[in-house]
C-alpha cells in the first residue's frame, strides 16, 4: 500500500498482485448472471472491462484507516481484487448490465437473440 | 451435492481450491472449530495508541441485520447472508458457487484497555468498520523529568 510514493514507472495495473474475489455464476435461458464479492471497493474504483471474449473485473480497496495504525491481523492482505473470465460467442457483450451495491457486483450478460433457446413443437400426425 | 466438471472452466478457481485443500490436510491436529482461513466475514484488525480498529469484509448484508456485541472484552459479529438468486427457476444452472451463504458468527478478543462505551460501527461498501477507543489511562504518557 505504501508503494505509491516510489518513482518507478507506472506498471500496467494488471501486473500488480491482487486478490481473487469469490463469484457465483448462474445461467438461464436469457443469459448469464455473475455475482462477485468485492468488499471495500467504492463505486469509482471498480472497473469491468469486456474485450473481445474476455471479461475482467478489477477493484481497488479503500478503507478509512486512522493515521499511524499498525495492522495486527490481516485476512484481506492486498488492497486490490482482480479476476478474468472467458466469455463465449453466444453472449451479447454489448448489452452487459452492471450493478454494484454494498460490495457486491451483479453482472447480467444476455444471450444474443439468435442464441436464445427455441422450443420445438413436436407434431403428431 | 454438485458435480464438478472434468475439465475445469476456471483453472485459477481449481488451484485455489487445491491450495485450500492442501492447507487443511497440512494441519495434523486442526482446531475443532475449523480453520479461520476463508471464514466469512474476513477480518482485518489494527491498532493505534488510542483505538482498536476492526474491519469485517461482509459484502451484501443489510446493516440492520448484523448483530454486533461487545462483552467482557470479546467482540462478536453474527448474522445471516442470503444468496440473491435463491428463487431462480429450475432450468437455471449454477456454474460457479464460491460465495458464502448462510449464518455466520465470528469472535475477536480485544485488549484489556478498551473503552466499551465509545464503540462506533459503520458499514460502507460492504465493509463493517468497528472502532473501539482505548481508555485514556492506558495510553502512553510522556513523563517530564524535573
Coordinates of N, CA, C and O in Angstrom, one line a residue, chain A:
Chain A
X1 N 0.8 -1.2 0.0 CA 0.0 0.0 0.0 C 0.8 1.3 0.0 O 0.4 2.3 -0.4
X2 N 2.1 1.2 0.5 CA 2.9 2.3 0.6 C 3.7 2.5 -0.7 O 4.4 3.5 -0.8
X3 N 3.6 1.6 -1.6 CA 4.4 1.7 -2.8 C 4.2 2.9 -3.7 O 5.0 3.2 -4.5
X4 N 3.1 3.6 -3.4 CA 2.6 4.6 -4.3 C 3.6 5.8 -4.4 O 3.6 6.6 -5.3
X5 N 4.4 6.0 -3.4 CA 5.3 7.1 -3.3 C 6.6 6.9 -4.1 O 7.3 7.9 -4.4
X6 N 6.9 5.7 -4.5 CA 8.1 5.4 -5.2 C 7.9 6.0 -6.6 O 6.8 6.1 -7.2
X7 N 9.1 6.2 -7.3 CA 9.0 6.9 -8.6 C 9.2 6.0 -9.8 O 9.4 6.4 -10.9
X8 N 9.2 4.7 -9.5 CA 9.3 3.8 -10.6 C 8.2 3.9 -11.6 O 7.1 4.4 -11.3
X9 N 8.5 3.6 -12.9 CA 7.4 3.8 -13.9 C 6.2 3.0 -13.6 O 6.3 1.9 -13.1
X10 N 5.1 3.7 -13.9 CA 3.8 3.1 -13.5 C 3.6 1.7 -14.3 O 3.7 1.7 -15.5
X11 N 3.4 0.7 -13.5 CA 3.2 -0.6 -14.1 C 1.8 -0.7 -14.6 O 0.9 0.0 -14.2
X12 N 1.6 -1.5 -15.6 CA 0.2 -1.8 -16.0 C -0.5 -2.3 -14.8 O 0.0 -3.2 -14.2
X13 N -1.8 -1.9 -14.5 CA -2.4 -2.3 -13.3 C -2.6 -3.8 -13.3 O -2.7 -4.4 -12.2
X14 N -2.7 -4.5 -14.4 CA -2.9 -5.9 -14.4 C -1.7 -6.7 -13.9 O -1.8 -7.9 -13.8
X15 N -0.6 -6.0 -13.7 CA 0.6 -6.8 -13.3 C 0.7 -6.9 -11.8 O 1.5 -7.7 -11.2
X16 N 0.0 -6.0 -11.1 CA 0.2 -5.9 -9.7 C -0.6 -7.1 -9.0 O -1.6 -7.6 -9.5
X17 N 0.0 -7.5 -7.9 CA -0.6 -8.7 -7.2 C -2.0 -8.3 -6.7 O -2.3 -7.1 -6.3
X18 N -3.0 -9.2 -6.8 CA -4.3 -8.9 -6.4 C -5.0 -10.1 -5.8 O -4.5 -11.3 -6.0
X19 N -6.1 -9.9 -5.1 CA -6.8 -11.0 -4.5 C -7.8 -11.5 -5.6 O -8.2 -10.8 -6.5
X20 N -8.2 -12.7 -5.3 CA -9.1 -13.4 -6.2 C -10.5 -13.4 -5.6 O -10.8 -14.1 -4.7
X21 N -11.4 -12.5 -6.1 CA -12.7 -12.4 -5.4 C -13.6 -13.7 -5.7 O -13.6 -14.2 -6.8
X22 N -14.3 -14.1 -4.7 CA -15.3 -15.3 -4.9 C -16.4 -14.8 -5.8 O -16.9 -13.7 -5.6
X23 N -16.9 -15.7 -6.6 CA -18.0 -15.4 -7.5 C -19.1 -16.5 -7.5 O -18.7 -17.6 -7.2
X24 N -20.3 -16.2 -8.0 CA -21.3 -17.1 -8.3 C -21.7 -16.9 -9.7 O -21.8 -15.7 -10.1
X25 N -21.8 -17.9 -10.5 CA -22.3 -17.7 -11.9 C -23.5 -18.6 -12.2 O -23.4 -19.8 -11.9
X26 N -24.6 -18.0 -12.6 CA -25.8 -18.7 -12.8 C -26.2 -18.4 -14.3 O -26.1 -17.3 -14.8
X27 N -26.6 -19.5 -15.0 CA -27.1 -19.3 -16.3 C -28.5 -19.8 -16.5 O -28.9 -20.8 -15.9
X28 N -29.3 -19.0 -17.2 CA -30.6 -19.4 -17.5 C -30.9 -19.1 -19.0 O -29.9 -18.8 -19.7
X29 N -32.1 -19.3 -19.4 CA -32.4 -19.2 -20.9 C -32.0 -17.8 -21.4 O -31.6 -17.7 -22.6
X30 N -32.1 -16.8 -20.6 CA -31.8 -15.4 -21.1 C -30.4 -15.0 -21.1 O -30.0 -14.1 -21.8
X31 N -29.6 -15.7 -20.3 CA -28.1 -15.3 -20.3 C -27.5 -15.7 -19.0 O -28.0 -16.6 -18.3
X32 N -26.4 -15.0 -18.7 CA -25.6 -15.4 -17.5 C -25.6 -14.2 -16.5 O -25.6 -13.1 -16.9
X33 N -25.7 -14.6 -15.3 CA -25.7 -13.6 -14.2 C -24.5 -13.9 -13.3 O -24.3 -15.1 -12.9
X34 N -23.6 -13.0 -13.1 CA -22.4 -13.2 -12.3 C -22.5 -12.3 -11.0 O -22.8 -11.1 -11.2
X35 N -22.2 -12.8 -9.9 CA -22.2 -12.1 -8.7 C -20.7 -12.2 -8.1 O -20.2 -13.3 -8.1
X36 N -20.1 -11.1 -7.8 CA -18.8 -11.1 -7.2 C -18.7 -10.3 -5.9 O -19.3 -9.2 -5.8
X37 N -18.0 -10.8 -4.9 CA -17.8 -10.1 -3.7 C -16.6 -9.3 -3.7 O -15.5 -9.8 -3.8
X38 N -16.8 -8.0 -3.7 CA -15.7 -7.0 -3.7 C -15.8 -6.0 -2.6 O -15.9 -4.8 -2.8
X39 N -15.7 -6.5 -1.3 CA -15.9 -5.6 -0.2 C -14.8 -4.6 -0.1 O -13.6 -4.9 -0.3
X40 N -15.2 -3.3 0.2 CA -14.2 -2.3 0.5 C -13.9 -1.5 -0.8 O -13.1 -0.6 -0.8
X41 N -14.5 -1.8 -1.9 CA -14.3 -1.1 -3.2 C -15.4 -0.1 -3.4 O -16.5 -0.4 -3.5
X42 N -15.0 1.2 -3.4 CA -16.0 2.2 -3.7 C -16.4 2.1 -5.2 O -15.6 1.6 -6.0
X43 N -17.5 2.7 -5.6 CA -18.0 2.6 -7.0 C -17.0 3.1 -8.0 O -16.9 2.5 -9.1
X44 N -16.4 4.2 -7.7 CA -15.5 4.8 -8.7 C -14.1 4.0 -8.8 O -13.3 4.4 -9.6
X45 N -13.9 3.0 -8.0 CA -12.7 2.2 -8.1 C -12.9 0.8 -8.6 O -12.0 0.0 -8.6
X46 N -14.1 0.6 -9.1 CA -14.4 -0.7 -9.7 C -14.4 -0.6 -11.2 O -14.9 0.4 -11.8
X47 N -13.7 -1.5 -11.9 CA -13.6 -1.5 -13.3 C -14.0 -2.8 -13.9 O -13.5 -3.9 -13.5
X48 N -14.9 -2.8 -14.8 CA -15.3 -4.0 -15.5 C -15.1 -3.8 -17.0 O -15.6 -2.9 -17.6
X49 N -14.2 -4.6 -17.5 CA -13.9 -4.5 -19.0 C -14.3 -5.7 -19.7 O -14.1 -6.8 -19.2
X50 N -14.8 -5.5 -20.9 CA -15.1 -6.6 -21.8 C -14.3 -6.3 -23.1 O -14.4 -5.3 -23.7
X51 N -13.4 -7.3 -23.4 CA -12.6 -7.1 -24.6 C -12.6 -8.4 -25.3 O -12.2 -9.4 -24.8
X52 N -13.0 -8.3 -26.6 CA -13.2 -9.5 -27.4 C -14.0 -10.5 -26.5 O -15.1 -10.2 -26.2
X53 N -13.4 -11.6 -26.2 CA -14.2 -12.6 -25.4 C -13.7 -12.7 -24.0 O -13.9 -13.7 -23.3
X54 N -13.0 -11.7 -23.5 CA -12.5 -11.7 -22.2 C -13.2 -10.7 -21.3 O -13.3 -9.5 -21.6
X55 N -13.6 -11.1 -20.1 CA -14.2 -10.2 -19.1 C -13.3 -10.1 -17.9 O -12.8 -11.1 -17.4
X56 N -12.9 -8.8 -17.6 CA -12.0 -8.6 -16.4 C -12.8 -7.7 -15.4 O -13.4 -6.7 -15.7
X57 N -12.7 -8.2 -14.2 CA -13.2 -7.4 -13.1 C -12.1 -7.0 -12.2 O -11.2 -7.8 -11.8
X58 N -12.0 -5.7 -11.9 CA -10.9 -5.2 -11.1 C -11.4 -4.2 -10.2 O -12.2 -3.3 -10.5
X59 N -10.9 -4.2 -8.9 CA -11.4 -3.2 -8.0 C -10.3 -2.9 -7.0 O -9.4 -3.7 -6.6
X60 N -10.3 -1.6 -6.5 CA -9.3 -1.2 -5.5 C -9.9 -1.0 -4.2 O -10.9 -0.3 -4.1
X61 N -9.4 -1.5 -3.1 CA -10.0 -1.4 -1.8 C -9.6 -0.1 -1.2 O -8.4 0.3 -1.3
X62 N -10.5 0.6 -0.7 CA -10.2 1.9 0.0 C -10.9 1.9 1.4 O -12.1 1.9 1.5
X63 N -10.1 1.8 2.4 CA -10.6 1.8 3.8 C -10.2 3.0 4.5 O -9.1 3.6 4.2
X64 N -11.0 3.5 5.4 CA -10.7 4.7 6.1 C -9.9 4.2 7.4 O -10.5 3.8 8.4
X65 N -8.6 4.3 7.3 CA -7.8 3.8 8.4 C -7.2 5.1 9.1 O -6.7 6.0 8.4
X66 N -7.3 5.1 10.4 CA -6.7 6.2 11.1 C -5.2 6.3 10.9 O -4.5 5.2 10.7
X67 N -4.6 7.5 10.9 CA -3.2 7.6 10.7 C -2.4 6.9 11.8 O -2.8 6.9 13.0
X68 N -1.3 6.2 11.4 CA -0.5 5.6 12.4 C -1.0 4.2 12.8 O -0.5 3.7 13.9
X69 N -2.0 3.6 12.1 CA -2.5 2.3 12.5 C -1.5 1.2 12.2 O -1.0 1.2 11.1
X70 N -1.3 0.3 13.2 CA -0.5 -0.9 12.9 C -1.4 -2.0 12.7 O -2.4 -2.2 13.4
X71 N -1.2 -2.7 11.6 CA -2.0 -3.9 11.3 C -1.6 -5.0 12.2 O -0.4 -5.4 12.3
X72 N -2.5 -5.6 13.0 CA -2.1 -6.7 13.9 C -2.6 -8.1 13.3 O -2.1 -9.1 13.7
X73 N -3.6 -8.0 12.5 CA -4.1 -9.3 11.9 C -4.8 -8.9 10.6 O -5.6 -8.0 10.5
X74 N -4.4 -9.6 9.5 CA -5.0 -9.3 8.2 C -5.3 -10.5 7.4 O -4.5 -11.4 7.1
X75 N -6.6 -10.7 7.1 CA -7.1 -11.7 6.2 C -7.3 -11.3 4.8 O -7.2 -12.0 3.9
X76 N -7.5 -10.0 4.7 CA -7.5 -9.3 3.3 C -6.2 -8.6 3.2 O -6.0 -7.5 3.7
X77 N -5.2 -9.3 2.6 CA -3.8 -8.8 2.7 C -3.4 -7.9 1.6 O -2.3 -7.4 1.6
X78 N -4.2 -7.7 0.6 CA -3.8 -6.9 -0.6 C -5.0 -5.9 -0.8 O -6.1 -6.2 -0.6
X79 N -4.7 -4.7 -1.3 CA -5.7 -3.7 -1.5 C -6.4 -3.8 -2.9 O -6.8 -2.8 -3.4
X80 N -6.4 -4.9 -3.5 CA -6.9 -5.0 -4.9 C -7.5 -6.4 -5.2 O -7.0 -7.4 -4.7
X81 N -8.5 -6.4 -6.0 CA -9.1 -7.6 -6.5 C -9.0 -7.7 -8.0 O -9.1 -6.6 -8.7
X82 N -8.8 -8.8 -8.5 CA -8.9 -9.0 -10.0 C -9.2 -10.4 -10.3 O -8.8 -11.4 -9.7
X83 N -10.1 -10.5 -11.4 CA -10.4 -11.8 -11.9 C -10.9 -11.7 -13.3 O -11.5 -10.7 -13.7
X84 N -10.5 -12.7 -14.1 CA -10.8 -12.7 -15.5 C -11.6 -13.9 -15.9 O -11.4 -15.0 -15.4
X85 N -12.5 -13.8 -16.9 CA -13.3 -14.9 -17.4 C -13.3 -14.9 -18.9 O -13.2 -13.8 -19.5
X86 N -13.4 -16.0 -19.5 CA -13.5 -16.1 -20.9 C -15.0 -16.3 -21.3 O -15.7 -17.2 -20.7
X87 N -15.5 -15.4 -22.1 CA -16.9 -15.5 -22.4 C -17.1 -16.3 -23.7 O -16.1 -16.7 -24.3
X88 N -18.3 -16.6 -24.0 CA -18.5 -17.4 -25.2 C -19.3 -16.6 -26.3 O -19.8 -15.6 -26.0
X89 N -19.2 -17.1 -27.5 CA -19.7 -16.3 -28.6 C -21.2 -15.9 -28.5 O -21.6 -14.9 -29.0
X90 N -22.0 -16.8 -27.9 CA -23.5 -16.5 -28.0 C -23.8 -15.4 -27.0 O -25.0 -15.0 -26.9
X91 N -22.9 -14.9 -26.2 CA -23.2 -13.9 -25.2 C -23.1 -12.5 -25.9 O -22.2 -12.3 -26.6
X92 N -24.1 -11.6 -25.6 CA -24.1 -10.3 -26.2 C -23.3 -9.3 -25.3 O -23.9 -8.8 -24.4
X93 N -22.1 -9.1 -25.6 CA -21.2 -8.3 -24.7 C -21.6 -6.8 -24.8 O -21.1 -6.0 -24.0
X94 N -22.4 -6.4 -25.8 CA -22.8 -5.0 -25.9 C -23.9 -4.6 -24.9 O -24.1 -3.5 -24.6
X95 N -24.5 -5.7 -24.4 CA -25.7 -5.4 -23.5 C -25.4 -5.8 -22.1 O -26.4 -6.2 -21.4
X96 N -24.2 -5.8 -21.6 CA -23.9 -6.2 -20.2 C -24.4 -5.1 -19.3 O -24.2 -3.9 -19.5
X97 N -25.1 -5.5 -18.3 CA -25.6 -4.6 -17.3 C -24.9 -4.8 -16.0 O -24.9 -6.0 -15.5
X98 N -24.3 -3.8 -15.4 CA -23.6 -4.0 -14.1 C -24.3 -3.2 -13.0 O -24.7 -2.0 -13.2
X99 N -24.5 -3.8 -11.8 CA -25.0 -3.1 -10.7 C -24.0 -3.4 -9.5 O -23.4 -4.5 -9.5
X100 N -23.7 -2.4 -8.7 CA -22.8 -2.6 -7.6 C -23.4 -2.0 -6.4 O -23.7 -0.8 -6.3
X101 N -23.6 -2.8 -5.4 CA -24.2 -2.3 -4.1 C -23.6 -3.1 -2.9 O -23.5 -4.3 -3.0
X102 N -23.1 -2.4 -1.9 CA -22.6 -2.9 -0.7 C -21.5 -4.0 -1.0 O -21.5 -5.0 -0.4
X103 N -20.6 -3.7 -1.9 CA -19.5 -4.6 -2.1 C -19.8 -5.8 -3.0 O -19.0 -6.6 -3.2
X104 N -21.1 -5.9 -3.5 CA -21.4 -7.0 -4.4 C -21.7 -6.5 -5.8 O -22.5 -5.6 -6.0
X105 N -21.0 -7.1 -6.7 CA -21.2 -6.7 -8.1 C -22.1 -7.7 -8.8 O -21.9 -8.9 -8.6
X106 N -23.1 -7.2 -9.5 CA -24.0 -8.1 -10.2 C -23.9 -7.8 -11.7 O -24.2 -6.6 -12.1
X107 N -23.5 -8.7 -12.5 CA -23.3 -8.5 -13.9 C -24.3 -9.4 -14.6 O -24.4 -10.6 -14.4
X108 N -25.1 -8.8 -15.5 CA -26.1 -9.6 -16.3 C -25.6 -9.5 -17.8 O -25.5 -8.4 -18.3
X109 N -25.3 -10.7 -18.3 CA -24.8 -10.8 -19.7 C -25.8 -11.5 -20.5 O -25.9 -12.8 -20.3
X110 N -26.6 -10.8 -21.3 CA -27.7 -11.6 -22.0 C -27.1 -12.4 -23.2 O -26.0 -12.1 -23.7
X111 N -27.9 -13.4 -23.6 CA -27.5 -14.1 -24.8 C -28.0 -13.4 -26.0 O -29.0 -12.7 -26.0
X112 N -27.3 -13.5 -27.1 CA -27.7 -12.8 -28.3 C -29.0 -13.5 -28.8 O -29.3 -14.6 -28.5
X113 N -29.9 -12.6 -29.4 CA -31.2 -13.1 -29.8 C -31.2 -14.4 -30.5 O -32.0 -15.3 -30.2
X114 N -30.2 -14.6 -31.4 CA -30.2 -15.8 -32.2 C -29.8 -17.1 -31.4 O -30.0 -18.2 -31.7
X115 N -29.2 -16.8 -30.2 CA -28.8 -17.9 -29.3 C -29.8 -18.3 -28.3 O -29.6 -19.2 -27.5
X116 N -30.9 -17.5 -28.2 CA -31.9 -17.9 -27.2 C -32.6 -19.2 -27.6 O -32.8 -19.5 -28.7
X117 N -32.8 -20.0 -26.6 CA -33.4 -21.3 -26.9 C -34.8 -21.2 -27.5 O -35.6 -20.3 -27.1
X118 N -35.1 -22.1 -28.4 CA -36.4 -22.1 -29.0 C -37.0 -23.5 -28.7 O -36.4 -24.5 -28.8
X119 N -38.3 -23.4 -28.3 CA -39.0 -24.6 -28.0 C -39.4 -25.2 -29.4 O -40.0 -24.5 -30.2
X120 N -39.1 -26.5 -29.6 CA -39.5 -27.1 -30.8 C -40.8 -27.9 -30.6 O -40.9 -28.7 -29.7
X121 N -41.7 -27.5 -31.4 CA -43.0 -28.2 -31.3 C -43.0 -29.6 -32.0 O -42.4 -29.7 -33.1
X122 N -43.5 -30.6 -31.4 CA -43.5 -31.9 -32.0 C -44.9 -32.2 -32.5 O -45.9 -32.1 -31.7
X123 N -44.9 -32.4 -33.8 CA -46.3 -32.7 -34.4 C -46.5 -34.2 -34.4 O -45.6 -34.9 -34.8
X124 N -47.7 -34.5 -34.0 CA -48.0 -35.9 -34.1 C -49.1 -36.1 -35.2 O -50.1 -35.4 -35.2
X125 N -48.7 -36.8 -36.2 CA -49.6 -37.0 -37.4 C -50.5 -38.2 -37.2 O -50.0 -39.2 -36.7

